[in-house]
Amino acid sequence: MEKLSPESWLVKAARPEEPGAPLNTPIIPSSNFLKGAGIQYSREDSTPTWNALETIVGELEGGECVAYSSGMAAAAAVFAQLAVGSKIAIADDCYHGVTKLAAEGQAQGRWRVQRVAVADTEGWKAALLDSDLVWLESPSNPLLVLADLQAIGSAPRKPGCLLALDNTVATPLNQQPLKFGADISMHSGTKYIGGHSDLLMGLLVAKDPGLASRFRHARLLHGATPGALEAYLATRGLRTLAIRLERAQTNALKLATYLEQHPAIENVRYPGVDSHPQHALARSQMNGFSGLISFEVKAGGEAADHLCNSTRLISHATSLGSVESTIERRSAQKGQEHLAPGLIRLSVGIENADELQADLEQALGR
C-alpha cells in the first residue's frame, strides 16, 4: 500500500490484520501474561492496546511514541532525565502544571529555571547554548503565542541539551515539532487526541530511539502507565481527530471573527485570523490553527464570570480539545492569577457554528 495521508493513516493504522481478528484493537485488561512470549507484565513490557496508540502517534510525529497515564506524567518523565543542578528554560506562557513542576523543582534545589517569552526567538537561541532542557509550547496556552520553530530548532545548542515542545494545542495533525529540530514532542492526550473529556493520557514522541528507551524506563520505574481502557479510548479518539479538528477550526475562525467585532470584547487571540500578529508564522509552520481562542472582556473579571455563567450551549468548564465547547475565566484558576482579570479561554467544539455564535451573543447581552 502506498504511503497514506495522515487523515487516512489515523483511520487505518494499527488495526489487527489476521483473518478473523477484530477490526478494532482489543482492550486487554490484564496485568500479567503467560510466560513464553515477549510480554510478561504490563508495566514492564507494554500491551497491544498501548502499542496501537503509540504506533499511530509516533508515525504522525516522525518518532517513537511512549504513552503515559497523564500529560503531567509525560512532562515529569522529561524533567526526570535531568541531573541535579541542571538548567531549564521554559516558556513564560505555558501549561500551569509544567510551570509549577519547574518552580517546585527549583525550590527544592534540583535545577535552575529561566523563563523565556514564547515569541523571543533570540532568547530561545541563547537558552539553547546554556541550558540542559528547553521547554517550548506553541501555540501557547492560553495566550496563543507562537514560537518560530524553524529558527529555534535549527539553532546551535549546548551538547546534550534537549529541546521539547508541548504540541497539545496544535495536535500532531497540525504540527510536527521533530521535523523542525525538536528532540521531543509532548501531548496531553486528554485533550484533542482523546477528544471526548473521558480519559487522562500523556504522550511523548522522541526523535532518538535511545531517548524513547529512557522514557520507557522512566515509565516503568515511576509506574506512570496508562490503563488499558484509556489507551483504547485515546486510539478511538485518534480515528476521528481529523474531522473533529476540521470542524473545530472552522467554528473557531467564525467565532474569533465575530468576537473581534463585538464592542464588549478586546484582545482576541486566534492564530487563524489575519489580525493575529503571528498569523503569517502560523501559516508557515502549522497545517491548521486548532480550536482554541482567548479574548478579554473589557469590563473585567466580574463581567467575564457573568459571561461564563450565562452561556447555555457552551459548557462552563475547564480543559480543551473536546467535542463540546467549553469556556472559563483563566485568572480565576489557581496558578493563573497573573493573567488579565477579564481573560477568557474558549475551547471551540464541533457544535453548529451559528448556534455557538448565538449562544455567545445572548450571553454577552445579558
CSV table of C-alpha atoms in Angstrom, one decimal:
chain,number,residue,atom,x,y,z
A,1,MET,CA,0.0,0.0,0.0
A,2,GLU,CA,1.3,3.5,-0.9
A,3,LYS,CA,2.0,5.9,2.0
A,4,LEU,CA,-1.3,7.1,3.3
A,5,SER,CA,-2.3,10.7,4.1
A,6,PRO,CA,-2.3,11.5,7.8
A,7,GLU,CA,-6.1,11.5,7.7
A,8,SER,CA,-6.3,8.0,6.3
A,9,TRP,CA,-3.5,6.8,8.5
A,10,LEU,CA,-5.5,7.7,11.6
A,11,VAL,CA,-8.3,5.5,10.5
A,12,LYS,CA,-6.4,2.6,9.1
A,13,ALA,CA,-3.3,2.3,11.3
A,14,ALA,CA,-2.6,-0.3,13.9
A,15,ARG,CA,-5.6,-2.5,13.3
A,16,PRO,CA,-5.3,-6.3,13.7
A,17,GLU,CA,-4.7,-7.9,10.3
A,18,GLU,CA,-5.1,-11.6,10.9
A,19,PRO,CA,-8.1,-13.3,9.3
A,20,GLY,CA,-10.9,-13.4,11.8
A,21,ALA,CA,-9.3,-10.8,14.0
A,22,PRO,CA,-11.5,-8.0,15.5
A,23,LEU,CA,-11.4,-4.8,13.4
A,24,ASN,CA,-10.5,-2.8,16.5
A,25,THR,CA,-7.5,-3.3,18.7
A,26,PRO,CA,-8.9,-5.1,21.8
A,27,ILE,CA,-8.9,-3.8,25.3
A,28,ILE,CA,-6.6,-6.1,27.2
A,29,PRO,CA,-7.4,-5.7,30.9
A,30,SER,CA,-4.6,-8.0,32.1
A,31,SER,CA,-1.6,-7.0,34.3
A,32,ASN,CA,0.3,-10.2,33.6
A,33,PHE,CA,0.7,-12.8,30.8
A,34,LEU,CA,1.7,-16.4,30.4
A,35,LYS,CA,5.4,-16.9,30.0
A,36,GLY,CA,7.0,-17.9,26.8
A,37,ALA,CA,6.4,-14.9,24.6
A,38,GLY,CA,7.7,-11.3,24.6
A,39,ILE,CA,5.3,-9.8,27.1
A,40,GLN,CA,5.1,-10.8,30.8
A,41,TYR,CA,3.9,-7.8,32.8
A,42,SER,CA,2.1,-4.8,31.6
A,43,ARG,CA,4.1,-2.1,33.4
A,44,GLU,CA,7.4,-3.6,32.1
A,45,ASP,CA,6.5,-4.7,28.6
A,46,SER,CA,3.6,-2.6,27.3
A,47,THR,CA,0.5,-4.2,25.8
A,48,PRO,CA,-1.0,-4.4,22.4
A,49,THR,CA,-3.6,-1.8,23.4
A,50,TRP,CA,-0.8,0.7,24.2
A,51,ASN,CA,1.2,-0.3,21.2
A,52,ALA,CA,-1.6,0.7,18.8
A,53,LEU,CA,-1.8,4.2,20.3
A,54,GLU,CA,2.0,4.6,20.3
A,55,THR,CA,2.3,3.4,16.7
A,56,ILE,CA,-0.3,5.9,15.3
A,57,VAL,CA,1.1,9.0,17.1
A,58,GLY,CA,4.7,8.0,16.5
A,59,GLU,CA,4.1,7.8,12.8
A,60,LEU,CA,2.3,11.1,12.6
A,61,GLU,CA,5.1,12.9,14.5
A,62,GLY,CA,8.0,11.1,12.9
A,63,GLY,CA,9.5,9.4,16.0
A,64,GLU,CA,8.9,6.8,18.7
A,65,CYS,CA,6.0,7.4,21.0
A,66,VAL,CA,5.7,6.4,24.7
A,67,ALA,CA,2.3,6.7,26.4
A,68,TYR,CA,1.8,7.8,30.0
A,69,SER,CA,-1.1,7.9,32.5
A,70,SER,CA,-1.5,11.7,32.1
A,71,GLY,CA,0.1,14.7,30.4
A,72,MET,CA,1.8,15.7,33.6
A,73,ALA,CA,3.3,12.2,33.9
A,74,ALA,CA,4.7,12.6,30.5
A,75,ALA,CA,6.1,16.0,31.3
A,76,ALA,CA,7.6,14.8,34.6
A,77,ALA,CA,9.3,12.0,32.6
A,78,VAL,CA,11.2,14.6,30.6
A,79,PHE,CA,12.2,16.5,33.7
A,80,ALA,CA,13.3,13.3,35.3
A,81,GLN,CA,16.1,13.0,32.7
A,82,LEU,CA,17.9,16.0,34.2
A,83,ALA,CA,20.7,15.7,36.7
A,84,VAL,CA,20.7,17.8,39.9
A,85,GLY,CA,21.9,21.3,39.2
A,86,SER,CA,20.7,21.3,35.6
A,87,LYS,CA,19.4,24.5,33.9
A,88,ILE,CA,15.9,24.6,32.4
A,89,ALA,CA,14.4,27.3,30.1
A,90,ILE,CA,10.6,27.2,29.9
A,91,ALA,CA,8.1,29.4,28.1
A,92,ASP,CA,6.6,32.3,30.1
A,93,ASP,CA,3.2,31.2,28.8
A,94,CYS,CA,2.7,27.5,29.1
A,95,TYR,CA,0.6,24.9,30.9
A,96,HIS,CA,0.4,25.9,34.5
A,97,GLY,CA,1.2,22.4,35.7
A,98,VAL,CA,4.5,22.4,33.9
A,99,THR,CA,5.3,25.9,35.4
A,100,LYS,CA,4.5,24.5,38.8
A,101,LEU,CA,6.7,21.4,38.3
A,102,ALA,CA,9.6,23.6,37.2
A,103,ALA,CA,9.2,26.0,40.1
A,104,GLU,CA,8.9,23.3,42.8
A,105,GLY,CA,12.0,21.6,41.5
A,106,GLN,CA,13.9,24.9,41.6
A,107,ALA,CA,12.7,25.5,45.2
A,108,GLN,CA,14.0,22.1,46.2
A,109,GLY,CA,17.4,22.8,44.6
A,110,ARG,CA,17.1,20.2,41.9
A,111,TRP,CA,17.5,22.6,39.0
A,112,ARG,CA,17.6,26.3,37.9
A,113,VAL,CA,14.8,27.8,35.9
A,114,GLN,CA,14.8,30.6,33.3
A,115,ARG,CA,11.6,31.9,31.8
A,116,VAL,CA,11.7,33.0,28.1
A,117,ALA,CA,8.9,34.8,26.2
A,118,VAL,CA,7.4,32.4,23.7
A,119,ALA,CA,8.0,34.7,20.8
A,120,ASP,CA,11.5,35.7,21.8
A,121,THR,CA,13.5,33.8,19.2
A,122,GLU,CA,16.8,35.3,20.2
A,123,GLY,CA,16.1,34.5,23.8
A,124,TRP,CA,15.5,30.8,22.9
A,125,LYS,CA,18.6,30.7,20.8
A,126,ALA,CA,20.6,31.9,23.8
A,127,ALA,CA,18.9,29.5,26.1
A,128,LEU,CA,19.9,26.6,23.9
A,129,LEU,CA,23.5,27.4,24.4
A,130,ASP,CA,23.5,27.2,28.2
A,131,SER,CA,20.5,25.0,29.2
A,132,ASP,CA,20.1,21.3,29.7
A,133,LEU,CA,16.3,21.4,28.8
A,134,VAL,CA,14.5,23.9,26.7
A,135,TRP,CA,10.7,23.5,27.1
A,136,LEU,CA,8.5,25.3,24.5
A,137,GLU,CA,4.8,25.5,24.0
A,138,SER,CA,3.5,26.7,20.6
A,139,PRO,CA,0.8,27.8,20.3
A,140,SER,CA,0.9,28.6,24.0
A,141,ASN,CA,-2.0,28.1,26.4
A,142,PRO,CA,-3.9,30.3,27.0
A,143,LEU,CA,-2.4,33.3,25.2
A,144,LEU,CA,-1.9,31.6,21.8
A,145,VAL,CA,1.6,33.0,21.2
A,146,LEU,CA,3.8,31.2,18.7
A,147,ALA,CA,7.5,30.3,18.7
A,148,ASP,CA,9.4,30.3,15.5
A,149,LEU,CA,10.1,26.5,15.4
A,150,GLN,CA,12.3,26.5,12.3
A,151,ALA,CA,14.6,29.3,13.7
A,152,ILE,CA,14.8,27.7,17.1
A,153,GLY,CA,15.1,24.1,16.1
A,154,SER,CA,17.9,24.8,13.7
A,155,ALA,CA,20.0,27.0,16.1
A,156,PRO,CA,23.2,25.7,17.7
A,157,ARG,CA,22.8,24.2,21.2
A,158,LYS,CA,24.8,23.0,24.1
A,159,PRO,CA,25.8,19.3,23.8
A,160,GLY,CA,23.2,17.2,25.5
A,161,CYS,CA,20.6,20.0,25.6
A,162,LEU,CA,17.1,18.6,25.0
A,163,LEU,CA,14.6,20.7,23.0
A,164,ALA,CA,11.0,19.7,23.9
A,165,LEU,CA,7.8,21.2,22.7
A,166,ASP,CA,4.3,20.8,24.1
A,167,ASN,CA,2.3,20.1,21.0
A,168,THR,CA,-1.1,19.7,22.7
A,169,VAL,CA,-2.9,22.7,21.3
A,170,ALA,CA,-1.6,22.2,17.8
A,171,THR,CA,-2.2,18.4,17.7
A,172,PRO,CA,0.1,16.0,15.7
A,173,LEU,CA,-2.0,16.8,12.6
A,174,ASN,CA,-1.4,20.5,12.6
A,175,GLN,CA,2.3,20.5,13.7
A,176,GLN,CA,5.2,18.1,13.9
A,177,PRO,CA,7.9,19.6,16.1
A,178,LEU,CA,10.5,16.9,15.4
A,179,LYS,CA,10.6,18.0,11.7
A,180,PHE,CA,11.7,21.4,12.9
A,181,GLY,CA,14.6,20.1,15.0
A,182,ALA,CA,12.9,19.3,18.4
A,183,ASP,CA,14.0,16.2,20.3
A,184,ILE,CA,10.7,15.7,22.0
A,185,SER,CA,7.0,16.4,21.1
A,186,MET,CA,4.7,16.1,24.1
A,187,HIS,CA,0.9,15.8,24.2
A,188,SER,CA,-1.7,15.8,26.8
A,189,GLY,CA,-3.8,13.1,25.1
A,190,THR,CA,-6.6,14.1,27.5
A,191,LYS,CA,-7.3,17.0,25.1
A,192,TYR,CA,-7.6,16.7,21.3
A,193,ILE,CA,-6.3,13.2,20.9
A,194,GLY,CA,-8.9,11.7,23.2
A,195,GLY,CA,-11.4,14.4,22.3
A,196,HIS,CA,-14.3,13.4,24.5
A,197,SER,CA,-13.5,14.5,28.0
A,198,ASP,CA,-13.4,10.9,29.2
A,199,LEU,CA,-9.8,10.0,29.8
A,200,LEU,CA,-6.4,11.1,31.2
A,201,MET,CA,-3.4,10.4,28.9
A,202,GLY,CA,0.1,11.7,28.1
A,203,LEU,CA,2.3,11.0,25.2
A,204,LEU,CA,6.0,11.7,24.4
A,205,VAL,CA,7.4,11.3,20.9
A,206,ALA,CA,11.2,11.2,20.7
A,207,LYS,CA,13.3,11.6,17.6
A,208,ASP,CA,16.1,9.4,19.1
A,209,PRO,CA,15.2,5.8,19.8
A,210,GLY,CA,17.7,5.8,22.7
A,211,LEU,CA,15.8,8.7,24.3
A,212,ALA,CA,12.5,6.9,23.8
A,213,SER,CA,14.0,3.9,25.6
A,214,ARG,CA,14.9,6.1,28.5
A,215,PHE,CA,11.3,7.4,28.6
A,216,ARG,CA,10.0,3.8,28.7
A,217,HIS,CA,12.4,3.1,31.6
A,218,ALA,CA,11.2,6.1,33.4
A,219,ARG,CA,7.6,5.0,32.9
A,220,LEU,CA,8.5,1.6,34.3
A,221,LEU,CA,10.2,3.0,37.4
A,222,HIS,CA,7.6,5.7,38.2
A,223,GLY,CA,4.6,3.5,37.5
A,224,ALA,CA,3.1,6.1,35.2
A,225,THR,CA,1.5,3.5,32.9
A,226,PRO,CA,-1.8,4.2,31.1
A,227,GLY,CA,-4.8,2.0,31.7
A,228,ALA,CA,-6.0,-0.4,29.0
A,229,LEU,CA,-9.3,1.4,28.7
A,230,GLU,CA,-7.7,4.8,28.5
A,231,ALA,CA,-5.3,3.6,25.8
A,232,TYR,CA,-8.2,2.2,23.8
A,233,LEU,CA,-10.3,5.4,24.2
A,234,ALA,CA,-7.3,7.5,23.0
A,235,THR,CA,-6.9,5.3,20.0
A,236,ARG,CA,-10.6,5.5,19.2
A,237,GLY,CA,-10.3,9.3,19.6
A,238,LEU,CA,-7.5,9.4,17.0
A,239,ARG,CA,-9.7,7.7,14.4
A,240,THR,CA,-11.9,10.9,14.3
A,241,LEU,CA,-9.3,13.5,15.1
A,242,ALA,CA,-9.1,14.8,11.5
A,243,ILE,CA,-12.8,15.5,11.1
A,244,ARG,CA,-13.2,16.8,14.7
A,245,LEU,CA,-10.3,19.2,14.3
A,246,GLU,CA,-11.5,20.4,10.9
A,247,ARG,CA,-14.9,21.3,12.3
A,248,ALA,CA,-13.5,22.9,15.5
A,249,GLN,CA,-11.1,25.0,13.4
A,250,THR,CA,-13.9,26.2,11.1
A,251,ASN,CA,-16.1,27.0,14.1
A,252,ALA,CA,-13.2,28.8,15.9
A,253,LEU,CA,-12.5,31.1,12.9
A,254,LYS,CA,-16.1,32.1,12.7
A,255,LEU,CA,-16.3,32.8,16.5
A,256,ALA,CA,-13.0,34.7,16.6
A,257,THR,CA,-14.1,36.9,13.7
A,258,TYR,CA,-17.4,37.6,15.5
A,259,LEU,CA,-15.7,38.4,18.8
A,260,GLU,CA,-13.2,40.8,17.1
A,261,GLN,CA,-16.2,42.9,16.1
A,262,HIS,CA,-18.0,42.8,19.5
A,263,PRO,CA,-17.8,46.1,21.4
A,264,ALA,CA,-17.6,44.4,24.8
A,265,ILE,CA,-14.5,42.3,23.8
A,266,GLU,CA,-10.9,43.1,23.2
A,267,ASN,CA,-7.6,41.4,22.5
A,268,VAL,CA,-9.0,38.4,20.6
A,269,ARG,CA,-6.2,35.8,20.2
A,270,TYR,CA,-6.6,33.2,17.5
A,271,PRO,CA,-3.7,32.4,15.0
A,272,GLY,CA,-6.2,31.8,12.2
A,273,VAL,CA,-7.3,35.5,11.9
A,274,ASP,CA,-5.3,38.0,9.9
A,275,SER,CA,-5.1,40.3,12.8
A,276,HIS,CA,-3.1,37.9,14.9
A,277,PRO,CA,0.4,39.3,15.0
A,278,GLN,CA,1.9,35.9,14.1
A,279,HIS,CA,-0.6,34.8,11.6
A,280,ALA,CA,2.0,34.5,8.8
A,281,LEU,CA,4.2,32.4,11.1
A,282,ALA,CA,1.3,30.2,12.0
A,283,ARG,CA,0.6,29.6,8.3
A,284,SER,CA,4.2,28.7,7.6
A,285,GLN,CA,4.6,26.1,10.4
A,286,MET,CA,1.1,24.8,11.0
A,287,ASN,CA,-1.3,22.9,8.8
A,288,GLY,CA,-4.3,24.4,10.7
A,289,PHE,CA,-4.9,26.7,13.6
A,290,SER,CA,-6.7,24.4,16.1
A,291,GLY,CA,-9.8,25.3,18.0
A,292,LEU,CA,-8.6,27.4,20.9
A,293,ILE,CA,-9.4,31.1,21.3
A,294,SER,CA,-8.7,33.5,24.1
A,295,PHE,CA,-10.1,37.0,24.5
A,296,GLU,CA,-10.7,39.6,27.1
A,297,VAL,CA,-14.0,41.1,28.4
A,298,LYS,CA,-13.4,44.8,28.6
A,299,ALA,CA,-15.4,45.2,31.8
A,300,GLY,CA,-13.1,42.9,33.8
A,301,GLY,CA,-13.3,39.8,35.9
A,302,GLU,CA,-16.8,40.1,37.2
A,303,ALA,CA,-18.2,40.6,33.7
A,304,ALA,CA,-16.1,37.7,32.5
A,305,ASP,CA,-17.5,35.5,35.2
A,306,HIS,CA,-21.0,36.6,34.2
A,307,LEU,CA,-20.4,35.6,30.6
A,308,CYS,CA,-19.1,32.2,31.6
A,309,ASN,CA,-22.2,31.6,33.8
A,310,SER,CA,-24.6,32.8,31.1
A,311,THR,CA,-23.8,30.5,28.2
A,312,ARG,CA,-26.2,27.7,27.5
A,313,LEU,CA,-24.8,25.6,24.7
A,314,ILE,CA,-21.2,26.3,25.7
A,315,SER,CA,-20.2,24.5,28.9
A,316,HIS,CA,-18.7,26.4,31.8
A,317,ALA,CA,-15.8,24.0,32.4
A,318,THR,CA,-12.0,23.7,32.3
A,319,SER,CA,-9.8,21.8,29.8
A,320,LEU,CA,-9.8,22.0,26.0
A,321,GLY,CA,-9.9,19.9,22.8
A,322,SER,CA,-13.1,18.0,23.3
A,323,VAL,CA,-16.2,17.7,21.1
A,324,GLU,CA,-18.1,20.1,23.3
A,325,SER,CA,-17.2,23.8,23.6
A,326,THR,CA,-16.0,24.9,27.0
A,327,ILE,CA,-15.5,28.4,28.4
A,328,GLU,CA,-13.7,29.7,31.5
A,329,ARG,CA,-12.1,32.7,33.0
A,330,ARG,CA,-8.4,31.7,33.3
A,331,SER,CA,-7.3,34.1,36.0
A,332,ALA,CA,-9.9,32.6,38.3
A,333,GLN,CA,-7.9,29.3,38.2
A,334,LYS,CA,-5.3,28.6,40.8
A,335,GLY,CA,-1.9,29.4,39.5
A,336,GLN,CA,-3.2,31.7,36.7
A,337,GLU,CA,-3.8,34.8,38.8
A,338,HIS,CA,-1.2,36.8,36.8
A,339,LEU,CA,-3.4,36.8,33.7
A,340,ALA,CA,-5.7,39.7,32.9
A,341,PRO,CA,-8.8,39.6,35.1
A,342,GLY,CA,-11.1,39.5,32.1
A,343,LEU,CA,-9.2,36.9,30.1
A,344,ILE,CA,-11.5,34.1,28.7
A,345,ARG,CA,-10.3,30.8,27.2
A,346,LEU,CA,-12.8,29.3,24.8
A,347,SER,CA,-12.2,25.8,23.5
A,348,VAL,CA,-14.4,25.5,20.4
A,349,GLY,CA,-16.0,22.2,19.8
A,350,ILE,CA,-18.0,20.6,16.9
A,351,GLU,CA,-21.4,22.0,17.5
A,352,ASN,CA,-23.3,24.1,14.9
A,353,ALA,CA,-21.3,27.3,14.4
A,354,ASP,CA,-24.3,29.6,14.1
A,355,GLU,CA,-25.7,28.2,17.4
A,356,LEU,CA,-22.4,28.7,19.1
A,357,GLN,CA,-22.3,32.3,18.0
A,358,ALA,CA,-25.9,32.9,19.0
A,359,ASP,CA,-25.0,31.5,22.5
A,360,LEU,CA,-22.1,33.9,22.9
A,361,GLU,CA,-24.3,36.8,21.6
A,362,GLN,CA,-27.1,36.1,24.2
A,363,ALA,CA,-24.6,35.6,27.0
A,364,LEU,CA,-22.8,38.9,26.2
A,365,GLY,CA,-26.2,40.7,26.1
A,366,ARG,CA,-27.4,39.5,29.4
